Amino acid sequence: MNFLVNYFSGLGKSTLNRVNGVGAASIMLYGALFAFPQWKNIRLTISQIYIVGVQSLLIVMVSGLFIGMVMALQGYTILVNYGAEGSLGPMVALSILRELGPVVTALLFAGRAGSALTAEIGLMKATEQLSSLEMMAIDPLRRVVSPRFWAGIISLPMLTLIFSAIGILGGHLVGVDWLGVDAGSYWSIMQATVEWEKDVVNGIIKSAVFALVIVWIALYKGYSCIPTSEGISQATTQTVVYSSLAILGLDFILTALMFGI
Amino acid sequence: MTTRKTETLVGLFVALAIAATMLLALRVVNQGMAGNSETFTVKARFDNIGGLKPRSSVKVGGVVVGRVERIYLHKTDLVPIVELQISTEYANTFPDTSSLSILTSGLLGEQFIGLLPGFIFPEDLVRIEEDKVCETTSLNNCPYLTEGEEVFDTKSALILEDLIGQILFKQGSE
């Protein structure tokens, strides 16, 4: 009997904890989203765009180049069997614009920027900087969380666009300059196939959704971590794992909504 | 000054993102006929549309003049009706005796509608000149394809199975 009571109380406790977590995360999201209109915070946001966006630029550009190049190489070896290597352009462009661009950039962003955000906020909490801010009557949501939040949401779609453009140029580098696909057909069939709203804008929408989820998870995990060195390391790991899974899961749902029947 | 450097680098980042958008918009994306230009609608009924899809192109001698807007089944006649949007640039250009056929680009390529311009009777030319029938509000008498007009001379898509069936039937009868 005692065993049964213990079981149910454990179940109830974990459920309550989870609901509490969701609630706290939602309150944080609300606070961060609606703290933006303060114009004095714009400088803080810009310096966060530098840390979150500009510093992720190199890894995103290099990955974009190599993914475009490898897509062209793999696509060419298959398409050439059917004499359809002219379709290399749309294949590279569509797969990068619709899927690889948003997803790979978001995964890189979660690893490069999301983990750093969690560790930073977690250490601020561990060294009681957040409590000190509150003591000085400064809302840490407004001063610390909100600029990072908006910086992430602004940066990731831009990084995705850069990734896609460089990936398509990388595909051109391998497909046209190395393997000898006709440059005219690479661009013209691509232009005939790719559509602005359906392919490019949907990719941007995807990456904006991913950005929201990544920074939300990263900031919440940092804000709510156990303020010890072990707690921070755990929170950082959880940020990367949860946001990667969320990206892949959401990608399927968004793709089904955008391109499904 | 560190903030100045930061702001400059963020500015460069934004400029790079804009450059990437421009590249995607100008080099990668479908240009022209993107819905911005004005069009007029023409209907056509086919027996079989094969693999034709909305947004397939309408070509005259290989030049794209419009797109397929909508495909639906006629409720009582049970044949597919295709609505085409043709750029107003080509208004009063194609005679209403023009014919439409569903063609395939290459062996495995996508299907499109080929428009073969028809002819205009000499007496109609006179009517255009003297009666200005294409400039009035009711365009019923205009011998060119106009808004809402139906094209009657259509050729359906080539269905490989039907073709093979016909050859077998022909050989069987010999």
mmCIF file with all atom_site columns, C-alpha atoms in Angstrom, chain A residues 28 48 114-130 140 143-146 148-149 218-225 227 232:
data_model
loop_
_atom_site.group_PDB
_atom_site.id
_atom_site.type_symbol
_atom_site.label_atom_id
_atom_site.label_alt_id
_atom_site.label_comp_id
_atom_site.label_asym_id
_atom_site.label_entity_id
_atom_site.label_seq_id
_atom_site.pdbx_PDB_ins_code
_atom_site.Cartn_x
_atom_site.Cartn_y
_atom_site.Cartn_z
_atom_site.occupancy
_atom_site.B_iso_or_equiv
_atom_site.pdbx_formal_charge
_atom_site.auth_seq_id
_atom_site.auth_comp_id
_atom_site.auth_asym_id
_atom_site.auth_atom_id
_atom_site.pdbx_PDB_model_num
ATOM 1  C CA . MET A 1 28  ? 9.931  34.057 -19.491 1.00 0.00 ? 28  MET A CA 1
ATOM 2  C CA . GLN A 1 48  ? 24.268 40.357 -28.817 1.00 0.00 ? 48  GLN A CA 1
ATOM 3  C CA . GLY A 1 114 ? 22.569 28.147 -27.956 1.00 0.00 ? 114 GLY A CA 1
ATOM 4  C CA . SER A 1 115 ? 25.042 26.344 -25.702 1.00 0.00 ? 115 SER A CA 1
ATOM 5  C CA . ALA A 1 116 ? 27.012 29.562 -25.140 1.00 0.00 ? 116 ALA A CA 1
ATOM 6  C CA . LEU A 1 117 ? 23.823 31.403 -24.142 1.00 0.00 ? 117 LEU A CA 1
ATOM 7  C CA . THR A 1 118 ? 22.900 28.722 -21.609 1.00 0.00 ? 118 THR A CA 1
ATOM 8  C CA . ALA A 1 119 ? 26.399 28.654 -20.121 1.00 0.00 ? 119 ALA A CA 1
ATOM 9  C CA . GLU A 1 120 ? 26.539 32.446 -19.912 1.00 0.00 ? 120 GLU A CA 1
ATOM 10 C CA . ILE A 1 121 ? 23.164 32.867 -18.231 1.00 0.00 ? 121 ILE A CA 1
ATOM 11 C CA . GLY A 1 122 ? 23.831 29.835 -16.007 1.00 0.00 ? 122 GLY A CA 1
ATOM 12 C CA . LEU A 1 123 ? 27.111 31.317 -14.797 1.00 0.00 ? 123 LEU A CA 1
ATOM 13 C CA . MET A 1 124 ? 25.405 34.663 -14.228 1.00 0.00 ? 124 MET A CA 1
ATOM 14 C CA . LYS A 1 125 ? 22.942 32.843 -12.021 1.00 0.00 ? 125 LYS A CA 1
ATOM 15 C CA . ALA A 1 126 ? 25.645 30.832 -10.224 1.00 0.00 ? 126 ALA A CA 1
ATOM 16 C CA . THR A 1 127 ? 27.668 33.957 -9.455  1.00 0.00 ? 127 THR A CA 1
ATOM 17 C CA . GLU A 1 128 ? 24.428 35.685 -8.391  1.00 0.00 ? 128 GLU A CA 1
ATOM 18 C CA . GLN A 1 129 ? 24.687 38.433 -10.970 1.00 0.00 ? 129 GLN A CA 1
ATOM 19 C CA . LEU A 1 130 ? 21.002 38.013 -11.825 1.00 0.00 ? 130 LEU A CA 1
ATOM 20 C CA . PRO A 1 140 ? 17.077 40.741 -15.629 1.00 0.00 ? 140 PRO A CA 1
ATOM 21 C CA . ARG A 1 143 ? 18.339 43.652 -19.407 1.00 0.00 ? 143 ARG A CA 1
ATOM 22 C CA . VAL A 1 144 ? 19.830 40.174 -19.959 1.00 0.00 ? 144 VAL A CA 1
ATOM 23 C CA . VAL A 1 145 ? 17.303 37.789 -21.496 1.00 0.00 ? 145 VAL A CA 1
ATOM 24 C CA . SER A 1 146 ? 15.386 39.950 -23.955 1.00 0.00 ? 146 SER A CA 1
ATOM 25 C CA . ARG A 1 148 ? 19.744 37.746 -26.390 1.00 0.00 ? 148 ARG A CA 1
ATOM 26 C CA . PHE A 1 149 ? 16.317 36.500 -27.349 1.00 0.00 ? 149 PHE A CA 1
ATOM 27 C CA . ALA A 1 218 ? 18.743 27.950 -24.321 1.00 0.00 ? 218 ALA A CA 1
ATOM 28 C CA . LEU A 1 219 ? 17.696 30.926 -22.214 1.00 0.00 ? 219 LEU A CA 1
ATOM 29 C CA . TYR A 1 220 ? 15.197 29.000 -20.133 1.00 0.00 ? 220 TYR A CA 1
ATOM 30 C CA . LYS A 1 221 ? 17.717 26.230 -19.421 1.00 0.00 ? 221 LYS A CA 1
ATOM 31 C CA . GLY A 1 222 ? 20.300 28.813 -18.381 1.00 0.00 ? 222 GLY A CA 1
ATOM 32 C CA . TYR A 1 223 ? 17.807 30.816 -16.328 1.00 0.00 ? 223 TYR A CA 1
ATOM 33 C CA . SER A 1 224 ? 16.481 27.792 -14.467 1.00 0.00 ? 224 SER A CA 1
ATOM 34 C CA . CYS A 1 225 ? 19.671 25.752 -14.062 1.00 0.00 ? 225 CYS A CA 1
ATOM 35 C CA . PRO A 1 227 ? 23.637 27.129 -9.904  1.00 0.00 ? 227 PRO A CA 1
ATOM 36 C CA . ILE A 1 232 ? 25.517 24.431 -15.677 1.00 0.00 ? 232 ILE A CA 1
#
